[in-house]
Short mmCIF file of C-alpha atoms in Angstrom, two decimals:
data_model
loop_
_atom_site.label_atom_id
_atom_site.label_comp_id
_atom_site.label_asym_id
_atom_site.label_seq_id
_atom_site.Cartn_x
_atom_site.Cartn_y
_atom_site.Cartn_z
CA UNK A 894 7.72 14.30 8.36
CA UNK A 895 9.86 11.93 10.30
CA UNK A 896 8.48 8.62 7.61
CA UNK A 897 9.18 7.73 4.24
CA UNK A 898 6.84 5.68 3.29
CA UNK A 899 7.73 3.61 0.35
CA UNK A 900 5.86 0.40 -0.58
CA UNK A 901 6.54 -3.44 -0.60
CA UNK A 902 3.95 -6.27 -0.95
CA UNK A 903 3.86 -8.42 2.09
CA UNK A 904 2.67 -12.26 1.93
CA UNK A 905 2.07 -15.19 3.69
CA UNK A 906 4.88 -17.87 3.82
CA UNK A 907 2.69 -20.67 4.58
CA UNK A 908 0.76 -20.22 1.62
CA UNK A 909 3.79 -19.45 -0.54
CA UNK A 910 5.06 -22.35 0.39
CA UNK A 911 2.04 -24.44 -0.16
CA UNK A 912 1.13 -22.98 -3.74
CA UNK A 913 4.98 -21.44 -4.94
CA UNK A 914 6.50 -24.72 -2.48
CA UNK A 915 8.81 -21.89 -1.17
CA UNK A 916 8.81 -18.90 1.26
CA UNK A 917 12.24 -17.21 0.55
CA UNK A 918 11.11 -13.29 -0.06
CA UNK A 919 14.19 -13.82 -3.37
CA UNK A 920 12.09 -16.83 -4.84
CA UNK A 921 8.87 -15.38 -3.99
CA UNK A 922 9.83 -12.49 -5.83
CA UNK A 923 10.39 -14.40 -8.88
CA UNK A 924 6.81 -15.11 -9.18
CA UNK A 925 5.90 -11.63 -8.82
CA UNK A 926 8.56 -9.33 -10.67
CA UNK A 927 6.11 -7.87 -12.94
CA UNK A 928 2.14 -7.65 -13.37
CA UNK A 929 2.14 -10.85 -16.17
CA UNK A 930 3.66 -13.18 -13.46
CA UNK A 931 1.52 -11.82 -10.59
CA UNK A 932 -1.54 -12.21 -12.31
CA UNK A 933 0.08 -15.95 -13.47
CA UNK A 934 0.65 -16.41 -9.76
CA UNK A 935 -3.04 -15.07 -9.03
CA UNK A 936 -4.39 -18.19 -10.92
CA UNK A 937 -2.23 -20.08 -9.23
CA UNK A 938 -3.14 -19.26 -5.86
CA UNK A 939 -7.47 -19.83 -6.80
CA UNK A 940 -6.56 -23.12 -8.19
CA UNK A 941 -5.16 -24.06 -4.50
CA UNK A 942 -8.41 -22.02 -2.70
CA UNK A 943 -6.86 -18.84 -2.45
CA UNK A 944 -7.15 -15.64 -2.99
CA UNK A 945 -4.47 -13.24 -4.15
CA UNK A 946 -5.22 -9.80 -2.73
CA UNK A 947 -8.40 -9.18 -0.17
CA UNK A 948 -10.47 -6.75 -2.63
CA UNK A 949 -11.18 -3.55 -4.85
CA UNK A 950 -8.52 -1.43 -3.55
CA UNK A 951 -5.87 -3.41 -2.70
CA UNK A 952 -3.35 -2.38 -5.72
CA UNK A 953 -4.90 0.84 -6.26
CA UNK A 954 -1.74 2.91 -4.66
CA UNK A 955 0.49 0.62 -6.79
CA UNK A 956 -0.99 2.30 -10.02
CA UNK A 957 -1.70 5.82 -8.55
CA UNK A 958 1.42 5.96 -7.47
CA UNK A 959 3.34 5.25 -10.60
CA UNK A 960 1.43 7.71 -12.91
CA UNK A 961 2.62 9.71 -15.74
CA UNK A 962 1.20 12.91 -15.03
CA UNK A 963 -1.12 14.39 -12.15
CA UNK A 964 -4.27 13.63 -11.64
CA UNK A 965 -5.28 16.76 -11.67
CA UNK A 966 -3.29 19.52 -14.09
CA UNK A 967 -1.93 22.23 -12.17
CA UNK A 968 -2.82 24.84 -14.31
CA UNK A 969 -6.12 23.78 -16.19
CA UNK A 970 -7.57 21.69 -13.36
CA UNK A 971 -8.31 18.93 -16.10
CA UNK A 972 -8.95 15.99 -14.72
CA UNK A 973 -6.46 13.18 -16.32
CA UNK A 974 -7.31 9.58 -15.92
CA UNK A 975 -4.17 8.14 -16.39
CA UNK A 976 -3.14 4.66 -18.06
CA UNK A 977 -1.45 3.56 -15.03
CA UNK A 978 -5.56 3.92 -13.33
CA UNK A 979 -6.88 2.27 -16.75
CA UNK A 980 -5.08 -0.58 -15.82
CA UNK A 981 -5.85 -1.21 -11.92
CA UNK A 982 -9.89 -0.94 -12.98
CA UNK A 983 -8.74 -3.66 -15.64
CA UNK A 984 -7.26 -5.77 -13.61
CA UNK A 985 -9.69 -5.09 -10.41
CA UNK A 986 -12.21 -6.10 -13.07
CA UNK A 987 -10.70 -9.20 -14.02
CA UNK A 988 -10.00 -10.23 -10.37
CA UNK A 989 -12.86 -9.92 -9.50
CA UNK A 990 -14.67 -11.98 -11.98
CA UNK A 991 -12.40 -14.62 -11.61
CA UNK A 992 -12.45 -15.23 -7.99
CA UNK A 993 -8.59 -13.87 -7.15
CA UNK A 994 -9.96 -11.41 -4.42
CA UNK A 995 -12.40 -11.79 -1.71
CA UNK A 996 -14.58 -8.23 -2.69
CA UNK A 997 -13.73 -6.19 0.13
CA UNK A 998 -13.11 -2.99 0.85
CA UNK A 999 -10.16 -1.08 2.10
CA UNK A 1000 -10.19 -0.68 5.98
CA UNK A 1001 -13.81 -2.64 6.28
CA UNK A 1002 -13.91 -4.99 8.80
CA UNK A 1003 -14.14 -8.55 6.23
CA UNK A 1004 -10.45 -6.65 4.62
CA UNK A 1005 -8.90 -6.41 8.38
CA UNK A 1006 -10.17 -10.24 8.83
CA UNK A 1007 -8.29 -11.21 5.98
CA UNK A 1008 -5.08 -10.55 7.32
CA UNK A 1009 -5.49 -12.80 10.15
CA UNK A 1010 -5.40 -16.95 10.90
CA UNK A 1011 -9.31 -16.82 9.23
CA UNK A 1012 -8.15 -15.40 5.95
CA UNK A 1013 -7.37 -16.76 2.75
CA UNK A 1014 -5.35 -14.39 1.02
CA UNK A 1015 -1.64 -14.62 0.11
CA UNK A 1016 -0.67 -10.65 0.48
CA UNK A 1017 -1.36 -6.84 1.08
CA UNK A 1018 0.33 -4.26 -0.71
CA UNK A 1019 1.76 -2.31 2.11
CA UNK A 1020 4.12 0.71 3.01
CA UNK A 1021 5.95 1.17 6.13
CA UNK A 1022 3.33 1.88 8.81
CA UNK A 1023 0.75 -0.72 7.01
CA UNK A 1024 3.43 -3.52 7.70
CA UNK A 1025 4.66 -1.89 11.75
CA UNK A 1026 1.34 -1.22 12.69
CA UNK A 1027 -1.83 -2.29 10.51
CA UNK A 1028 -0.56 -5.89 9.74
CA UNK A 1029 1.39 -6.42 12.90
CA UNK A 1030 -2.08 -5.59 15.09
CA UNK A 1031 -4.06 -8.23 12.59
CA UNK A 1032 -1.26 -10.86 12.26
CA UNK A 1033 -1.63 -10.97 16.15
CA UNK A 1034 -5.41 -11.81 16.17
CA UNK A 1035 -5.41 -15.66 17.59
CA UNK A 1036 -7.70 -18.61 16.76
CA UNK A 1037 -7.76 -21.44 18.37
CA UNK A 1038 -4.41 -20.57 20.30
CA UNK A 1039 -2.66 -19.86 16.77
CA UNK A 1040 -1.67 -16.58 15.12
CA UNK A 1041 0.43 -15.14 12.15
CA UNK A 1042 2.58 -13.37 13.76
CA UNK A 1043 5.93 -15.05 12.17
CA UNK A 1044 4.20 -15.97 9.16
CA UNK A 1045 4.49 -12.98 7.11
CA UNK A 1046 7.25 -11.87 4.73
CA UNK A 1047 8.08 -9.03 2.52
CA UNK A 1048 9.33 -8.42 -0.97
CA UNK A 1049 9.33 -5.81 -3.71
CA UNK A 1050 6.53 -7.01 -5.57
CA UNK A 1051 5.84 -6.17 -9.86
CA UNK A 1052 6.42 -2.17 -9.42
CA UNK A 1053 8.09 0.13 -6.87
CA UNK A 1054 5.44 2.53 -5.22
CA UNK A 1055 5.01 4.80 -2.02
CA UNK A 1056 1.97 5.51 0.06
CA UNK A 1057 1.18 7.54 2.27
CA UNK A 1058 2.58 9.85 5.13
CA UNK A 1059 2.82 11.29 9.06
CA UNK A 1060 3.43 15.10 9.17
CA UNK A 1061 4.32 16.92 12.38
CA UNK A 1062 2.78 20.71 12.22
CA UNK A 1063 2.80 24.04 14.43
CA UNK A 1064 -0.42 25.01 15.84
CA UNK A 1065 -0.84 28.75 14.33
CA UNK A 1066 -0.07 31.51 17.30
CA UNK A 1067 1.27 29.00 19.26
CA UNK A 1068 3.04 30.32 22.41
CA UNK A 1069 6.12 27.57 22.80
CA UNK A 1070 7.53 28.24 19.23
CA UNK A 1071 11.00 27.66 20.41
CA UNK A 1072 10.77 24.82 22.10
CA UNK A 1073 7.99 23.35 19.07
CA UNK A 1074 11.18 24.28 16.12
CA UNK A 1075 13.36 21.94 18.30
CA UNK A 1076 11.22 18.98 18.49
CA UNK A 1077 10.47 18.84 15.42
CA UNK A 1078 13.60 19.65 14.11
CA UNK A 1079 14.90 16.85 16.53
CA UNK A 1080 11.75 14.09 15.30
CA UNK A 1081 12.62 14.79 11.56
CA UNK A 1082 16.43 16.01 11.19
CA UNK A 1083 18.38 13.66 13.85
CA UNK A 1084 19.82 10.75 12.52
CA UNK A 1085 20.09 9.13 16.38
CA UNK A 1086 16.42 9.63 16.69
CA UNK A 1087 15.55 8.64 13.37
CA UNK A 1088 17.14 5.20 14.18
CA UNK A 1089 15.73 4.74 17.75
CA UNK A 1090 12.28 5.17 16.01
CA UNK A 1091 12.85 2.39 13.82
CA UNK A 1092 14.31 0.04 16.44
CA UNK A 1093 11.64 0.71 19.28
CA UNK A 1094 8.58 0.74 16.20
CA UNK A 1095 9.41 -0.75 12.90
CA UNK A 1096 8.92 1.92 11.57
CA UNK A 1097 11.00 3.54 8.26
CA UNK A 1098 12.00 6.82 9.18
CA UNK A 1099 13.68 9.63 6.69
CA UNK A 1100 17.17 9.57 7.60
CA UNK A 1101 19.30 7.36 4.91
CA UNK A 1102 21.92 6.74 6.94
CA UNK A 1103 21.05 5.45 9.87
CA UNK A 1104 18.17 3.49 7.48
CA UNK A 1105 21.37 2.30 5.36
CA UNK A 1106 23.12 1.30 8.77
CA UNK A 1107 19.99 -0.87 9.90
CA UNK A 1108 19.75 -2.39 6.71
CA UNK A 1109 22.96 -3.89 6.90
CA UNK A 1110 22.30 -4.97 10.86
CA UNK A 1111 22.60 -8.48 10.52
CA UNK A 1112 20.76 -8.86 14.26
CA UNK A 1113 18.28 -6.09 13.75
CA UNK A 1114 15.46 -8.61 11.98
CA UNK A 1115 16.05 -11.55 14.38
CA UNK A 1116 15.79 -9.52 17.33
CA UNK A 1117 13.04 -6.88 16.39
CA UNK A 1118 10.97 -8.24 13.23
CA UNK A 1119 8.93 -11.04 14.99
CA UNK A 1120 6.06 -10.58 12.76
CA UNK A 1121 8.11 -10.93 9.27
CA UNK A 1122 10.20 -14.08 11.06
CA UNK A 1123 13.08 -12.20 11.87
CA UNK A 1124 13.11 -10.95 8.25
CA UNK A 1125 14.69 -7.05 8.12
CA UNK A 1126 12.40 -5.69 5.96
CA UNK A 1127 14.09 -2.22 6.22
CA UNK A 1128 16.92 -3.22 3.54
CA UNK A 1129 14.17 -4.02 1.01
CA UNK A 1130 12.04 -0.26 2.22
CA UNK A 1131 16.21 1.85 2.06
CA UNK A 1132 15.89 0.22 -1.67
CA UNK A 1133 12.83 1.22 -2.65
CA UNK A 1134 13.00 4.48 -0.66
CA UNK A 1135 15.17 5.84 -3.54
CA UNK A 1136 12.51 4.95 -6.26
CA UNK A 1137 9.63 7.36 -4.97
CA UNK A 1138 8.73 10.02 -7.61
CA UNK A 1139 6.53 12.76 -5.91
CA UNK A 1140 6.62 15.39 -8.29
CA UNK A 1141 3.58 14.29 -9.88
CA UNK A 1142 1.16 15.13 -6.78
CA UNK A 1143 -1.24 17.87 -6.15
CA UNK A 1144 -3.61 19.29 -3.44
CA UNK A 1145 -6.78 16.88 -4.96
CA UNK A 1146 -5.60 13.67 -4.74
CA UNK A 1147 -6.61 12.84 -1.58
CA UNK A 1148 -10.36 13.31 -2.46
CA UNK A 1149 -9.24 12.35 -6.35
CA UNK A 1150 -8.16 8.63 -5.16
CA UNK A 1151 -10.75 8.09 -2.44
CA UNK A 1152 -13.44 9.16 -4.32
CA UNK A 1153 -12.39 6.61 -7.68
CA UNK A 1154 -12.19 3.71 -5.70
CA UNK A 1155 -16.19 4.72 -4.38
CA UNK A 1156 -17.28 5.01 -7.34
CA UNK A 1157 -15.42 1.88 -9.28
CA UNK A 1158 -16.77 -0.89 -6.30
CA UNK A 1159 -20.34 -0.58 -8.12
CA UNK A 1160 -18.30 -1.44 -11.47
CA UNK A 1161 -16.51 -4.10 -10.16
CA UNK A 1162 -19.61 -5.69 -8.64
CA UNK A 1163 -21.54 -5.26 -11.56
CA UNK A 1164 -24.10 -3.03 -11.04
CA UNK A 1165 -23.25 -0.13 -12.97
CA UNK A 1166 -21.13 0.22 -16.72
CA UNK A 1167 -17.85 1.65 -17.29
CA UNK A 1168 -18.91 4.90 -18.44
CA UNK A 1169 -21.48 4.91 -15.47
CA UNK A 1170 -18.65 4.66 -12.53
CA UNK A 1171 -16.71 7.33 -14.28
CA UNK A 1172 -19.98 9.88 -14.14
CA UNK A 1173 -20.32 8.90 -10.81
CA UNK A 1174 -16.78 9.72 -9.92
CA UNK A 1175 -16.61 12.86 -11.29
CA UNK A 1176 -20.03 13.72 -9.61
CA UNK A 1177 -18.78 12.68 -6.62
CA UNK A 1178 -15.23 14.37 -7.30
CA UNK A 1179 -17.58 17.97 -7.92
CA UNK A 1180 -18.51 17.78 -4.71
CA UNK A 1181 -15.92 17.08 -2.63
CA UNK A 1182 -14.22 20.13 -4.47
CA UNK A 1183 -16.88 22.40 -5.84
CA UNK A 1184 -13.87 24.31 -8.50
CA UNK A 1185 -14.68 21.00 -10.10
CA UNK A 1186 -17.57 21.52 -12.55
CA UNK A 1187 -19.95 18.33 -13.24
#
């Protein structure tokens, strides 16, 4: 892969600076350094007719991602439903009851909405390509001749995360193997390339130095990061770059993670119990990998 893809939360200055009265991404911060102060901050943002995060899934990748142990074992293929997951259906729960999201779903059309003039919520927990390329194409989205491009920001939010990933492959029996081996090798070893990706997209590539070199650019956010208001949002990714833990991942947690968010919306809604969105998950899980015995 030519990414790393750690996480930050992005947020809307204007409404930080109508609820928080400030917009600096260090003071911002302050109000969000751990998950007691961003749920304090979540109250704080209803009472002014907001919303803290758009739905169900928002945080999910902030508590996946900072797990104890796999989510599948290796060897035993037990499933483990870890604290860190315990606690996003908590506090998924709790948001939802109390009016601090707007109930929708990851990637459905209402969630997209929410990121642009129409919305009402303060901020999307985002890696590198949701901030370059997800929130840059919403932000854009104009009403009444006004946008939000310039009025997002970025900061590290209550707990470093990662999410997500771009890999290059070779077709099997291809016939240009050579010339395949050098662009990829080129995409995903060269630091000139690695930085020219960045600059032309936004985008945080693998390469620590020349990510280290553009996070000390002191034009590179004026002159490229219109959406984030000139912000360089690459210093804060080159920082939290060197947090990400992957040794706890495993073949299933693709299906694992999409398929507990499914089942959890009924939960969260409050159409089924507890106990009744876990069955469902695991039914689900069963058959999206059949060595999975319901």
């Amino acid at each position: 892969s030519w990414q790393a893809t750690p996480g930050l939360f992005a947020y809307r200055a204007d409404i930080a600076k109508a609820v928080l009265g400030t917009d600096d991404p260090t003071e911002v911060q302050k109000s969000l350094a751990n998950w007691t102060k961003f749920d304090e901050t979540a109250k704080k943002m209803k009472d002014k007719g907001y919303c803290m995060l758009s739905g169900y899934d928002d945080a999910y990748r902030v508590f996946s991602n900072t797990i104890s142990k796999p989510l599948v074992d290796k060897k035993t293929g037990i499933i483990n439903i870890d604290p860190q997951l315990e606690k996003w259906i908590d506090q998924t729960k709790e948001y939802t009851d109390k009016g601090y999201n707007n109930k929708t779903s990851l990637w459905d059309p209402a969630w997209s909405k929410q990121q642009t003039i129409e919305g009402n919520t303060f901020g999307f927990f985002y890696s590198t390509w949701g901030v370059n390329f997800t929130l840059a194409d919403n932000a854009k989205i104009e009403k009444d001749g006004k946008s939000l491009v310039g009025q997002y920001r970025v900061c590290e939010g209550p707990a470093s995360y990662f999410w997500g990933g771009t890999w290059l492959a070779c077709a099997n029996g291809s016939d240009n193997k050579t010339a395949v081996a050098d662009i990829m090798k080129k995409l995903t070893c060269d630091k000139a390339i690695a930085k020219k990706i960045t600059e032309d997209t936004l985008d945080y590539t693998n390469n620590k130095e020349a990510m280290n070199e553009l996070a000390q650019s002191t034009t590179f956010g004026p002159e490229k990061c219109k959406l984030l208001g000139g912000q360089n949002h690459i210093k804060l990714f080159a920082a939290a770059a060197d947090k990400i833990v992957m040794d706890k991942t495993t073949i299933w947690d693709q299906g694992f993670n999409e398929n507990i968010q499914s089942a959890f919306k009924d939960f969260f809604e409050g159409k089924v119990t507890r106990n009744a969105a876990y069955w469902n998950f695991y039914k689900k899980l069963s058959t999206t990998y059949t060595e999975f015995e319901y």
